[in-house]
C-alpha positions as protocol buffer text, in pm:
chain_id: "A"
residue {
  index: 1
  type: UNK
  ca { x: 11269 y: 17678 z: 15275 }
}
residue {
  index: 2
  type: UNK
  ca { x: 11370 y: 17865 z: 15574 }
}
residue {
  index: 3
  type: UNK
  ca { x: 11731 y: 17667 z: 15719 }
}
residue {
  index: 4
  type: UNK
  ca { x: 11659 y: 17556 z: 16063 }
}
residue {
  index: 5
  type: UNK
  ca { x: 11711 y: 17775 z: 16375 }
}
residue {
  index: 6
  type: UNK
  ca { x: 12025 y: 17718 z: 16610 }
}
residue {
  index: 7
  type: UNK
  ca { x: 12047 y: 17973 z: 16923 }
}
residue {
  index: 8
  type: UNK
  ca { x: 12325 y: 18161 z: 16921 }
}
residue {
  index: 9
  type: UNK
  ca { x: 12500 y: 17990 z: 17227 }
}
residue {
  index: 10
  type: UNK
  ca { x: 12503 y: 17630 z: 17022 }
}
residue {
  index: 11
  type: UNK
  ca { x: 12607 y: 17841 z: 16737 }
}
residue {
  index: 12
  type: UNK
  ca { x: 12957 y: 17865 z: 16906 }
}
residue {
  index: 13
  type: UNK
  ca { x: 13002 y: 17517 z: 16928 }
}
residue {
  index: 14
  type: UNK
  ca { x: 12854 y: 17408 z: 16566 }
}
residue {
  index: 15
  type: UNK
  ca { x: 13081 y: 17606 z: 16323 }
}
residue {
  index: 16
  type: UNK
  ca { x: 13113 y: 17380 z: 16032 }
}
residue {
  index: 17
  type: UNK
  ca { x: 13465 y: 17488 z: 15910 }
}
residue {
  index: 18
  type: UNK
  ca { x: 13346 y: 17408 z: 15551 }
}
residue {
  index: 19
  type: UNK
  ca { x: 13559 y: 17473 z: 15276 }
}
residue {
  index: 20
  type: UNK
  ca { x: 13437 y: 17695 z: 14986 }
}
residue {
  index: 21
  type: UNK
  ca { x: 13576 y: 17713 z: 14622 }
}
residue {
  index: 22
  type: UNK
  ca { x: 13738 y: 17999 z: 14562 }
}
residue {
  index: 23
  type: UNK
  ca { x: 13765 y: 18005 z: 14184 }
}
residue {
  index: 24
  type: UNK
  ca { x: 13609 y: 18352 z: 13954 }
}
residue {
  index: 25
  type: UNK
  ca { x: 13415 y: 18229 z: 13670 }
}
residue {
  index: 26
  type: UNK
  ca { x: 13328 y: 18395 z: 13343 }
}
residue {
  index: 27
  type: UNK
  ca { x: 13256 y: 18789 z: 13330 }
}
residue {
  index: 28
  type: UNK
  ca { x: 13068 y: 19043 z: 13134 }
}
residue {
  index: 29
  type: UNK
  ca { x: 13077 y: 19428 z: 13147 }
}
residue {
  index: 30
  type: UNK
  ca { x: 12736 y: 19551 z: 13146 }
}
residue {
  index: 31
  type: UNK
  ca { x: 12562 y: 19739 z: 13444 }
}
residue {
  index: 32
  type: UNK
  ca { x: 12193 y: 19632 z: 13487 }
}
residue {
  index: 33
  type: UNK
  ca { x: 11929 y: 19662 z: 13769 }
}
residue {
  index: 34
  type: UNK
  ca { x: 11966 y: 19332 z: 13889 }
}
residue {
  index: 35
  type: UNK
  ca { x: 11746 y: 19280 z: 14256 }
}
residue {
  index: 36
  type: UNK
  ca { x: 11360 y: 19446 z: 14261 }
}
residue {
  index: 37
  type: UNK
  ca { x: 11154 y: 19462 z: 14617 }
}
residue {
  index: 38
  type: UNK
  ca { x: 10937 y: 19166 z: 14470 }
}
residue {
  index: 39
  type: UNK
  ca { x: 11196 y: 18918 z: 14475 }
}
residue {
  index: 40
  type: UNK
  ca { x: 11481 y: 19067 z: 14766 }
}
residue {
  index: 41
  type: UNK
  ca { x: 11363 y: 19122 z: 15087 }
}
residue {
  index: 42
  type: UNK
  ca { x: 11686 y: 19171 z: 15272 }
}
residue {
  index: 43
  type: UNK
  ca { x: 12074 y: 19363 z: 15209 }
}
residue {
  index: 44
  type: UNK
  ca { x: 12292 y: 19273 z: 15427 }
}
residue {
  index: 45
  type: UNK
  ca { x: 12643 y: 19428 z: 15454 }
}
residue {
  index: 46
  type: UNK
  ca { x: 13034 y: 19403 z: 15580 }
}
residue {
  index: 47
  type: UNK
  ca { x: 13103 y: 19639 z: 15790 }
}
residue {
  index: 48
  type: UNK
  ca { x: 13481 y: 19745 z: 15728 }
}
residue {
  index: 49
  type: UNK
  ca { x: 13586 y: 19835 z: 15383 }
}
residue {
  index: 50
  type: UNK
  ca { x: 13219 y: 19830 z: 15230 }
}
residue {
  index: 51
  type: UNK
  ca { x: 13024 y: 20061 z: 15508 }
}
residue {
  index: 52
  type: UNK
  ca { x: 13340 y: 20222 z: 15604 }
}
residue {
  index: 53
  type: UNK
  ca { x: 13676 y: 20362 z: 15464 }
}
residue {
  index: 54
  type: UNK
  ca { x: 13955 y: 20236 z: 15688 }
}
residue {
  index: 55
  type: UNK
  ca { x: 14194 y: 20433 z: 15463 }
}
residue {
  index: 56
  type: UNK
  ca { x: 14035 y: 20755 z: 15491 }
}
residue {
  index: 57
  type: UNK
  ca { x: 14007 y: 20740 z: 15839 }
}
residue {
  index: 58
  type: UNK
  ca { x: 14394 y: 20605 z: 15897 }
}
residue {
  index: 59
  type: UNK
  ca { x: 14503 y: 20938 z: 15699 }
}
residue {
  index: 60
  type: UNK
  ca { x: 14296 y: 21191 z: 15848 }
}
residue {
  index: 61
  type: UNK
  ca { x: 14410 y: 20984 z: 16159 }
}
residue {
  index: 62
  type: UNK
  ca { x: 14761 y: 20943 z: 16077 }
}
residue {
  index: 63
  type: UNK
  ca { x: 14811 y: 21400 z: 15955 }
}
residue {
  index: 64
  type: UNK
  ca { x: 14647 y: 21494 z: 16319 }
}
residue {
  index: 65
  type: UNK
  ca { x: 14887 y: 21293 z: 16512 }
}
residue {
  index: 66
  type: UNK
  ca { x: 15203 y: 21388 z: 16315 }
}
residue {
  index: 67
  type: UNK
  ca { x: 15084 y: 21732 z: 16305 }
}
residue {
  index: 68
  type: UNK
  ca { x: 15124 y: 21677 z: 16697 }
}
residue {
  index: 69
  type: UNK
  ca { x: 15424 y: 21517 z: 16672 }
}
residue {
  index: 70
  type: UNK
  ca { x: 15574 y: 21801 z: 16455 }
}
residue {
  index: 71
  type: UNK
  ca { x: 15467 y: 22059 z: 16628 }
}
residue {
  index: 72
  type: UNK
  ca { x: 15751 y: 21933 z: 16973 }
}
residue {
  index: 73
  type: UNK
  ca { x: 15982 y: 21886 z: 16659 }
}
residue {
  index: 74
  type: UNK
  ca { x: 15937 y: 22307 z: 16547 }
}
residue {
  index: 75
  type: UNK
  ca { x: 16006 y: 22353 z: 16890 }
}
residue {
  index: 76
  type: UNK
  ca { x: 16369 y: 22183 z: 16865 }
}
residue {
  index: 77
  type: UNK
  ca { x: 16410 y: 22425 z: 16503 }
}
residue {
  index: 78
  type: UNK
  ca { x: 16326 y: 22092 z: 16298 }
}
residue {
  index: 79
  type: UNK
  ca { x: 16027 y: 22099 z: 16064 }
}
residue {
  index: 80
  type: UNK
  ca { x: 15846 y: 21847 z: 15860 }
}
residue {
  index: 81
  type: UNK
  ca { x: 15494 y: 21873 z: 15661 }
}
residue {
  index: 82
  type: UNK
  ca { x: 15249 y: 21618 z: 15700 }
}
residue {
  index: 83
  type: UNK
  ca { x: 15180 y: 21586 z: 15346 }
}
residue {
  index: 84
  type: UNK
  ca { x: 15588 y: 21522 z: 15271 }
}
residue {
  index: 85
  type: UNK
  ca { x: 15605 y: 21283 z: 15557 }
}
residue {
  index: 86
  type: UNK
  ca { x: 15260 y: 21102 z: 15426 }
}
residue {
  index: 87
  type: UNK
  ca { x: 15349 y: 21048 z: 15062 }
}
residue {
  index: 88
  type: UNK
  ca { x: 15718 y: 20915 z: 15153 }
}
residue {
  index: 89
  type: UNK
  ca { x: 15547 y: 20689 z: 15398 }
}
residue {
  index: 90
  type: UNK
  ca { x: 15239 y: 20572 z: 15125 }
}
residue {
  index: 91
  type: UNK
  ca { x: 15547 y: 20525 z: 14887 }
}
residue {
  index: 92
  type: UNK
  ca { x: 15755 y: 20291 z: 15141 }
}
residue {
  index: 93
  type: UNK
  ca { x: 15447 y: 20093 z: 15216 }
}
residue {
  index: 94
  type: UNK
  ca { x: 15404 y: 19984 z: 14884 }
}
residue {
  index: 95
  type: UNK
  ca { x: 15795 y: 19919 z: 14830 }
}
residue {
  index: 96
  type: UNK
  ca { x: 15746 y: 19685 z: 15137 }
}
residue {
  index: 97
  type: UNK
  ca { x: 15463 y: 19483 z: 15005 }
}
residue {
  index: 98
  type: UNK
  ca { x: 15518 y: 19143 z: 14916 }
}
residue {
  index: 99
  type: UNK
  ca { x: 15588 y: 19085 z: 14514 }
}
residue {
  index: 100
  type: UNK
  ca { x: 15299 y: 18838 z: 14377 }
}
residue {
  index: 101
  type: UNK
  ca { x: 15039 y: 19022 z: 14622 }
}
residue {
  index: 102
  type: UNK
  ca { x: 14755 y: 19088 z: 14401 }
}
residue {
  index: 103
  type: UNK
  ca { x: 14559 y: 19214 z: 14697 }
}
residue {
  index: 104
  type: UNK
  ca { x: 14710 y: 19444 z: 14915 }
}
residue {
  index: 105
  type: UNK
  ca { x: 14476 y: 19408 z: 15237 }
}
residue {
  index: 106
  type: UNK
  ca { x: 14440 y: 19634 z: 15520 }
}
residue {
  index: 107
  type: UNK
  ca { x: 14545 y: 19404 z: 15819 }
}
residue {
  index: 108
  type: UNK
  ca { x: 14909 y: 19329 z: 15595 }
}
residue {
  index: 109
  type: UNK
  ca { x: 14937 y: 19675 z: 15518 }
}
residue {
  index: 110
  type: UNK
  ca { x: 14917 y: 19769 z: 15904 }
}
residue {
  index: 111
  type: UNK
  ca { x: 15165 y: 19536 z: 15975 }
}
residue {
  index: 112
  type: UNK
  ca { x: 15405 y: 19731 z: 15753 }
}
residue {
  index: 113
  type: UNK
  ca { x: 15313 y: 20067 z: 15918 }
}
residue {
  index: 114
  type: UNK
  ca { x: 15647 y: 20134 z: 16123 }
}
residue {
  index: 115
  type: UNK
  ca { x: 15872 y: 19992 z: 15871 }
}
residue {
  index: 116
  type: UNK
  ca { x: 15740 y: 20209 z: 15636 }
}
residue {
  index: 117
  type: UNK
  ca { x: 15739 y: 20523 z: 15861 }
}
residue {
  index: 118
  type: UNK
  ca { x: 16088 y: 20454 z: 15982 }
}
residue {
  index: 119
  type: UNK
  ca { x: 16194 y: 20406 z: 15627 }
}
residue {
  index: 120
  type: UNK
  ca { x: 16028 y: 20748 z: 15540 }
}
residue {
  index: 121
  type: UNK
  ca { x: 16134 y: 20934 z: 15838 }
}
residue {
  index: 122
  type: UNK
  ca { x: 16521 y: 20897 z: 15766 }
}
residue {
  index: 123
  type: UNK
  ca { x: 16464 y: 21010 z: 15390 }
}
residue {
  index: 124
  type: UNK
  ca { x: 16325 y: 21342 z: 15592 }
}
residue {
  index: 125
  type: UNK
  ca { x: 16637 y: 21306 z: 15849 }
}
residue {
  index: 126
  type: UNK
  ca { x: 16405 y: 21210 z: 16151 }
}
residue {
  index: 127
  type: UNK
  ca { x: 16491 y: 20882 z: 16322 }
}
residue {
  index: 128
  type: UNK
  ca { x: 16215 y: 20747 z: 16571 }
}
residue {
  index: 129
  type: UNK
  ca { x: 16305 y: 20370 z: 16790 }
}
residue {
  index: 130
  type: UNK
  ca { x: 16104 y: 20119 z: 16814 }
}
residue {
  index: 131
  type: UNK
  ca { x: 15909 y: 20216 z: 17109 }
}
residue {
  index: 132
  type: UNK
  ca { x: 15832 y: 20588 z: 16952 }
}
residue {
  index: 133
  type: UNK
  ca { x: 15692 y: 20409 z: 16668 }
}
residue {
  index: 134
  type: UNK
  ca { x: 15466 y: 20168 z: 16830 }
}
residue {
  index: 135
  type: UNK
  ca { x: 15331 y: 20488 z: 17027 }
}
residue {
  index: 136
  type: UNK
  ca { x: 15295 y: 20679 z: 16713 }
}
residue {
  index: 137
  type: UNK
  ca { x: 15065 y: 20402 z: 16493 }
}
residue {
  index: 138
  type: UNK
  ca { x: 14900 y: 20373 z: 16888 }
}
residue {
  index: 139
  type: UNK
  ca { x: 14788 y: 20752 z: 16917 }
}
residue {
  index: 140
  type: UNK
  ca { x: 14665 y: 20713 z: 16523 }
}
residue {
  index: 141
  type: UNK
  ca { x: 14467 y: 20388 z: 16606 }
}
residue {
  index: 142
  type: UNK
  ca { x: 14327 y: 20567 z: 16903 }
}
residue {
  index: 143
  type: UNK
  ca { x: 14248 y: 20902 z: 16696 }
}
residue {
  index: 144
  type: UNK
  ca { x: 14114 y: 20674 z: 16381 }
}
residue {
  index: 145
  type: UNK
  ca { x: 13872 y: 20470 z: 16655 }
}
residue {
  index: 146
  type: UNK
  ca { x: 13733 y: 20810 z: 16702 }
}
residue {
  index: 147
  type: UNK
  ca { x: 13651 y: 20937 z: 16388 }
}
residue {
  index: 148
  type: UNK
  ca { x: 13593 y: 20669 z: 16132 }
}
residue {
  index: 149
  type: UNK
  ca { x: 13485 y: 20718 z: 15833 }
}
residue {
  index: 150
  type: UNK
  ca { x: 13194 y: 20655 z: 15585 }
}
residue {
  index: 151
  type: UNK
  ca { x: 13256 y: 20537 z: 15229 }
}
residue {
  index: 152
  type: UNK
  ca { x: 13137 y: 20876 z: 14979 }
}
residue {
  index: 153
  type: UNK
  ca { x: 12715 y: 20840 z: 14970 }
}
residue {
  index: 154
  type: UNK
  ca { x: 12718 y: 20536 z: 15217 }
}
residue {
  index: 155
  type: UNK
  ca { x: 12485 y: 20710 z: 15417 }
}
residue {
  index: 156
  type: UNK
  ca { x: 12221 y: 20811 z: 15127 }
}
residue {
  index: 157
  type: UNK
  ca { x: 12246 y: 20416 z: 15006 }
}
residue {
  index: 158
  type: UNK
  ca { x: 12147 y: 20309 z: 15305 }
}
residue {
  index: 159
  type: UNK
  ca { x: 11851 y: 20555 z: 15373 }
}
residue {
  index: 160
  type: UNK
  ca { x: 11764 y: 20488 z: 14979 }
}
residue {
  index: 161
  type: UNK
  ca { x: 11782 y: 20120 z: 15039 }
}
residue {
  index: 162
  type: UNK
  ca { x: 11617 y: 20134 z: 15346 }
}
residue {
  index: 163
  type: UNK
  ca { x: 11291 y: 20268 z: 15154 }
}
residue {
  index: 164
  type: UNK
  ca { x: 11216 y: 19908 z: 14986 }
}
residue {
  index: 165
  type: UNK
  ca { x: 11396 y: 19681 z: 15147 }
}
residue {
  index: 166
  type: UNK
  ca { x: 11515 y: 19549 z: 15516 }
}
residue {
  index: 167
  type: UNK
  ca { x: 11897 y: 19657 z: 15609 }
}
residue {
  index: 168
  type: UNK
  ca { x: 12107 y: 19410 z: 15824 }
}
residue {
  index: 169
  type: UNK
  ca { x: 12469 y: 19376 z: 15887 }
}
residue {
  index: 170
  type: UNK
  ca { x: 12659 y: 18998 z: 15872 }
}
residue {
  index: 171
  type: UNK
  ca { x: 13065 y: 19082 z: 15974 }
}
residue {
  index: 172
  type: UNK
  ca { x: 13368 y: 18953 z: 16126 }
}
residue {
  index: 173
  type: UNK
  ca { x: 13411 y: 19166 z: 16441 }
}
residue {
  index: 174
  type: UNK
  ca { x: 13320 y: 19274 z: 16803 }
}
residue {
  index: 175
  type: UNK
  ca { x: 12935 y: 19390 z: 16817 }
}
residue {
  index: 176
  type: UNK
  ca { x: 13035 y: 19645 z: 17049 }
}
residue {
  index: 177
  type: UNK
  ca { x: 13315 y: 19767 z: 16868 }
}
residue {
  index: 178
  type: UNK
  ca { x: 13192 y: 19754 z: 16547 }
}
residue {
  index: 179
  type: UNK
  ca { x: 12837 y: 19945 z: 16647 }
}
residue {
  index: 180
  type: UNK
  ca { x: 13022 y: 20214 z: 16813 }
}
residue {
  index: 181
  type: UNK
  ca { x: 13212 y: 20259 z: 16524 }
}
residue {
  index: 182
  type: UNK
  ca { x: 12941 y: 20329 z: 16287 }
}
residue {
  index: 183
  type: UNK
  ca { x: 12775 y: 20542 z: 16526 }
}
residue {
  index: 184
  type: UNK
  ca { x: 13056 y: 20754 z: 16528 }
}
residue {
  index: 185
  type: UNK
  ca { x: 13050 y: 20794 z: 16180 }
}
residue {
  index: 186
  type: UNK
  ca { x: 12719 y: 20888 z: 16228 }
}
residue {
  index: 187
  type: UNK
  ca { x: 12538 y: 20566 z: 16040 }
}
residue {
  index: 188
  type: UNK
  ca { x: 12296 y: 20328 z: 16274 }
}
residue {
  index: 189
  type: UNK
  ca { x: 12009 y: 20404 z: 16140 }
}
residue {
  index: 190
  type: UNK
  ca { x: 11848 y: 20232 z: 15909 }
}
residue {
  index: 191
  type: UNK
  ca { x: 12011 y: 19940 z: 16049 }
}
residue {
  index: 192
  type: UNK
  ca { x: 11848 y: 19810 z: 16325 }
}
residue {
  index: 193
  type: UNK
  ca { x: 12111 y: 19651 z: 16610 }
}
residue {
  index: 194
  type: UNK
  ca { x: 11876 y: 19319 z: 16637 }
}
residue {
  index: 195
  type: UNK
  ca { x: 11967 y: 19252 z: 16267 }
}
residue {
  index: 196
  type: UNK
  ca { x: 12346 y: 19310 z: 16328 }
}
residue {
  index: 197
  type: UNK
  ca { x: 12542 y: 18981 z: 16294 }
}
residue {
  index: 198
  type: UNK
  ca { x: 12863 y: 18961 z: 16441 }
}
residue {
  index: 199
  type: UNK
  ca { x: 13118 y: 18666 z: 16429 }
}
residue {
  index: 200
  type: UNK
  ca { x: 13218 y: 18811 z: 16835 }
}
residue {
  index: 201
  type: UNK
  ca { x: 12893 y: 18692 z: 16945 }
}
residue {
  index: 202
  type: UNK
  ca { x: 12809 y: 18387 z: 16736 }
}
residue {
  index: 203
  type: UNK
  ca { x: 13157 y: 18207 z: 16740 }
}
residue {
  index: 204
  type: UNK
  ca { x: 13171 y: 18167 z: 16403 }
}
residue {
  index: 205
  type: UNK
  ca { x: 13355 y: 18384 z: 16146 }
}
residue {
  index: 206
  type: UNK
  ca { x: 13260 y: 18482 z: 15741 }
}
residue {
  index: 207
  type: UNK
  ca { x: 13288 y: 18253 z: 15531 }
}
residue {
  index: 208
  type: UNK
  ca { x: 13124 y: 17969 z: 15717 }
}
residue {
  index: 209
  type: UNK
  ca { x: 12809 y: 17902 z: 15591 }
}
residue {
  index: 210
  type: UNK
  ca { x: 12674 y: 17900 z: 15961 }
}
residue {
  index: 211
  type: UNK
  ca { x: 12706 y: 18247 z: 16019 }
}
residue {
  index: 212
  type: UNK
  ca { x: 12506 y: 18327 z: 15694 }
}
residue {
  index: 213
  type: UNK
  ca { x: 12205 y: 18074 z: 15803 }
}
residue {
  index: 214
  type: UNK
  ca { x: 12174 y: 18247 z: 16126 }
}
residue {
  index: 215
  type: UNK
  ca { x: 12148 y: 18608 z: 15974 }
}
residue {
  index: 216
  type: UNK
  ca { x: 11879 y: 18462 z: 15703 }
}
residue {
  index: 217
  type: UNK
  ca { x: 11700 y: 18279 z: 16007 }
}
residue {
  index: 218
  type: UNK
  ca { x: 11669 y: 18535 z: 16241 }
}
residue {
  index: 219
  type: UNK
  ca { x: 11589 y: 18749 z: 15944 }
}
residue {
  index: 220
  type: UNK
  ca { x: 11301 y: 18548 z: 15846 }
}
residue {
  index: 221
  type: UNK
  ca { x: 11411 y: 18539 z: 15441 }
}
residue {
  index: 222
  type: UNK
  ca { x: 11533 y: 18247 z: 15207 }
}
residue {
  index: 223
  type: UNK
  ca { x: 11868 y: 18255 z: 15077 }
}
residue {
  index: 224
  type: UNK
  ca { x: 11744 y: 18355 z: 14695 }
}
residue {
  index: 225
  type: UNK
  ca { x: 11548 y: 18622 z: 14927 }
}
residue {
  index: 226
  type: UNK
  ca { x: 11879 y: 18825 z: 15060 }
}
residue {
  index: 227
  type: UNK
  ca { x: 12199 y: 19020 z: 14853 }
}
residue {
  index: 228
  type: UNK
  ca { x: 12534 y: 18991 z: 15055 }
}
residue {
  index: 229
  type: UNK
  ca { x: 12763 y: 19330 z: 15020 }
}
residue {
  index: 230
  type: UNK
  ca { x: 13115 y: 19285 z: 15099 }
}
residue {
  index: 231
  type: UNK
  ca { x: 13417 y: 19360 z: 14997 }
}
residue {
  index: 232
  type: UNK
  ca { x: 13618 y: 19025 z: 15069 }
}
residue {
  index: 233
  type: UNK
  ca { x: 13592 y: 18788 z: 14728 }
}
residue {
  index: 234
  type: UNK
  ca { x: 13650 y: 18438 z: 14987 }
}
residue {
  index: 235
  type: UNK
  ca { x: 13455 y: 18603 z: 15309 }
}
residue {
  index: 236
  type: UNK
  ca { x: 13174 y: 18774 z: 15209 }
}
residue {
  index: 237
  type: UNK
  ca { x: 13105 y: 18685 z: 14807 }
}
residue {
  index: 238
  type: UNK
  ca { x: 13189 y: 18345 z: 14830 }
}
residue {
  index: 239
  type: UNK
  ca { x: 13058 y: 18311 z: 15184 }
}
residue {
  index: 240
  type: UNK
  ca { x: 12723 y: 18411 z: 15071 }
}
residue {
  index: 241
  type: UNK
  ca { x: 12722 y: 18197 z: 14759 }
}
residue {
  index: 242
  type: UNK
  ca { x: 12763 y: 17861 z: 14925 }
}
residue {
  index: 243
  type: UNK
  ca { x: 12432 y: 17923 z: 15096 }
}
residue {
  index: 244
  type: UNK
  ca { x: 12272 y: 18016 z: 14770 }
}
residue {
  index: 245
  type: UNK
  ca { x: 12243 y: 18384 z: 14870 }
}
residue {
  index: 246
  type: UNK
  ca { x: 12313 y: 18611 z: 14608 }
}
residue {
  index: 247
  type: UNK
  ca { x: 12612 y: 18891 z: 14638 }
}
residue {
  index: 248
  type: UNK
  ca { x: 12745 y: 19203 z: 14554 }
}
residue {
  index: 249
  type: UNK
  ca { x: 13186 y: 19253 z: 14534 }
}
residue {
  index: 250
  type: UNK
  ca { x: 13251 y: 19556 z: 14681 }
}
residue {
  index: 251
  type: UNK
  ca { x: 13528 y: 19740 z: 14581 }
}
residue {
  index: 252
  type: UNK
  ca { x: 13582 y: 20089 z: 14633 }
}
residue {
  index: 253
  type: UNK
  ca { x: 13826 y: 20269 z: 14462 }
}
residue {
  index: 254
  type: UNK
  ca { x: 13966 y: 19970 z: 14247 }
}
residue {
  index: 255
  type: UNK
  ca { x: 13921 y: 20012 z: 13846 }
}
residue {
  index: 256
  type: UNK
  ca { x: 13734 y: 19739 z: 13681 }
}
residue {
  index: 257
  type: UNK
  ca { x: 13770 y: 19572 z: 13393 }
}
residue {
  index: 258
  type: UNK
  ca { x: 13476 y: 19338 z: 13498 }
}
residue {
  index: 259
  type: UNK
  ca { x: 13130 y: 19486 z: 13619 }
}
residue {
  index: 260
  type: UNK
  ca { x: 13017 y: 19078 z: 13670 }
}
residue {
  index: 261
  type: UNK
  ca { x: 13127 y: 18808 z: 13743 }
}
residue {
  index: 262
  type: UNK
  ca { x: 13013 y: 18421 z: 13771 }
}
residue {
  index: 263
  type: UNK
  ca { x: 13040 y: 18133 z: 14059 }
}
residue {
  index: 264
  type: UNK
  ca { x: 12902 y: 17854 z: 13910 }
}
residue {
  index: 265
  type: UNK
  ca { x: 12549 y: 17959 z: 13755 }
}
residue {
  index: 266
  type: UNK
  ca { x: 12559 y: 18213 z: 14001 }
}
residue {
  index: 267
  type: UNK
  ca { x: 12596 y: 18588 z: 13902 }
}
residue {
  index: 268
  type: UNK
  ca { x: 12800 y: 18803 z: 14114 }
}
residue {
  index: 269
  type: UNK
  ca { x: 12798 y: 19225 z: 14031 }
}
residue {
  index: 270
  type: UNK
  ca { x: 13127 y: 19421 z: 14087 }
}
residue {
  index: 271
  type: UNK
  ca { x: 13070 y: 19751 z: 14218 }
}
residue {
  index: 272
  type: UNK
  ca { x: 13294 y: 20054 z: 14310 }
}
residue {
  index: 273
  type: UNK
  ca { x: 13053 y: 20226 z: 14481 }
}
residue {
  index: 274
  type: UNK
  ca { x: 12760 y: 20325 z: 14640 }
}
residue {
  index: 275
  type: UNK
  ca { x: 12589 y: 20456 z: 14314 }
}
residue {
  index: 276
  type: UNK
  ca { x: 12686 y: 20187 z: 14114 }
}
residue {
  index: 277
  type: UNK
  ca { x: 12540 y: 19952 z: 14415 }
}
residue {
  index: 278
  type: UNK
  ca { x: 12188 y: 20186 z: 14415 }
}
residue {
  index: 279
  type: UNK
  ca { x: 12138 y: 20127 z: 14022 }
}
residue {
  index: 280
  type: UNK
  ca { x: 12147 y: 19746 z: 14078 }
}
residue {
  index: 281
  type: UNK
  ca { x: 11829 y: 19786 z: 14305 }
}
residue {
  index: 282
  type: UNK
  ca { x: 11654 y: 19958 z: 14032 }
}
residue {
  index: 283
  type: UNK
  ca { x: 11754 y: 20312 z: 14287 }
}
C-alpha cells in the first residue's frame, strides 16, 4: 500500500532520525536484467557522484584556474605546467588521507585540498599562504559551479530510461543549487522538477526513511514499485532498503569484485556505470 501523505512543511518537523543497519551481506558476480516496466514504475537517482562527476569537473576546474594563475607566474620568468602541478597535487592528496579509510569521499578529500596543493607547490618551488590558497580552491569552486560535469552516457541512460519508465531525483542538497547544476551540464530533461526531491526543502536528509516515503508518495508508486540509484552504500542503498525499495550501488570508476550484493533477503546490484545500469532494465 501507498505510505500515507505528510505535506512537505510537517515533513520538516517529523524526521524520524531512524537508525539503519549498515552491514553488506552475501554477494555473487553475475550481471542479469533485473527490473522490467511491468513490475518498476519509477528510477529515482542521487544527484552528485551518480548523475554527475564531481572529479571531472574539479580537474577541468582546477587546470583553467592554474593555467590563470601561471600565466602572472611566466610573467615573473617562473613556469609551471598544469599537468606537473596536478599529478604532484593528486599524489599529496592521497599521502594525506587518513590510513584505515576504505572510502575516500569527496567532502574529506576537499578538506585536504590546500594541504595538498601547498605540499605540491614547494616540490615545484612555488610557495602560496594561506589566504592565496583559500582564493585558489575559491576561483576553482566558482569555475567547477559553472561547468559541471555528466558521468560518460549519463545523458543517453536517462533518455533510454525515460522511454519505459518515470525519472525522479531523491538527494541531499539545495533544489536550487542542485537543478542549476544539472542544467548546466545540460541534463533536466527527462526529469521533471515536480519529481525532484531535495533534503533543502523537506528538512530531512538521505537516509531517513521519511524522505524516501515522500518521493514514493508524491510519486504515486509502492516501495517494491521504485529502484533507488546512488552512490552512497548508508545514504542512498541502505536508505532505500529500509523502506523496502529496491536499489542500485553506484560506483563509477571503482573495480569490482562483486556485481551483487545482499541486505537481508534483499538484492542490491553494483554497477560502474551507466551501461552496466541500462542492462539491468532489460536496455
Amino acid at each position: 500500500m501507498l505510505v500515507i501523505e505528510l505535506p512537505a512543511a510537517d515533513l520538516r518537523f517529523a524526521c524520524s532520525g531512524g537508525q539503519v543497519n549498515t552491514g553488506k551481506g552475501g554477494e555473487t558476480k553475475m550481471h542479469k536484467a533485473s527490473f522490467t516496466p511491468e513490475r518498476i514504475k519509477v528510477v529515482f537517482f542521487d544527484v552528485n557522484e551518480t548523475l554527475l562527476d564531481p572529479t571531472s569537473s574539479f580537474k577541468q576546474a582546477f587546470r583553467s584556474v592554474w593555467e590563470d594563475f601561471s600565466g602572472r607566474l611566466a610573467r615573473d620568468g617562473d613556469t609551471a605546467d598544469w599537468q606537473d602541478i596536478w599529478t604532484t597535487f593528486q599524489a599529496e592528496q592521497k599521502a594525506l588521507r587518513p590510513p584505515g579509510n576504505r572510502r575516500d569521499f569527496w567532502s574529506e578529500q576537499v578538506k585536504r585540498n590546500p594541504a595538498a596543493l601547498a605540499a605540491a607547490l614547494k616540490k615545484h618551488g612555488f610557495r602560496l599562504g594561506d589566504t592565496a590558497l583559500e582564493g585558489f580552491f575559491g576561483k576553482v569552486a566558482e569555475a567547477q559551479e559553472r561547468s559541471p560535469v555528466l558521468f560518460p552516457g549519463t545523458a543517453k541512460a536517462l533518455s533510454a530510461l525515460s522511454q519505459k519508465y518515470r525519472l525522479g531525483i531523491i538527494s541531499n542538497g539545495i533544489q536550487t543549487k542542485q537543478t542549476a547544476r544539472l542544467r548546466a551540464a545540460g541534463q533536466i530533461p527527462p526529469i521533471r522538477e515536480e519529481n525532484m526531491f531535495f533534503s533543502g526543502a523537506l528538512g530531512c536528509r538521505k537516509p531517513d526513511p521519511l524522505i524516501f516515503r515522500h518521493a514514493l508518495e508524491r510519486m504515486g508508486v509502492r516501495p517494491n514499485q521504485a529502484v533507488m540509484v546512488g552512490n552512497s552504500w548508508t545514504k542512498d542503498v541502505l536508505g532505500a532498503v529500509h523502506v523496502h525499495m529496491n536499489a542500485v550501488w553506484f560506483r563509477s570508476g571503482r573495480k569490482q569484485k562483486h556485481f551483487r550484493r545482499k541486505v537481508g533477503n534483499m538484492r542490491i546490484d553494483v554497477v560502474e556505470n551507466m551501461e552496466e545500469l541500462l542492462a539491468l532494465f532489460e536496455l
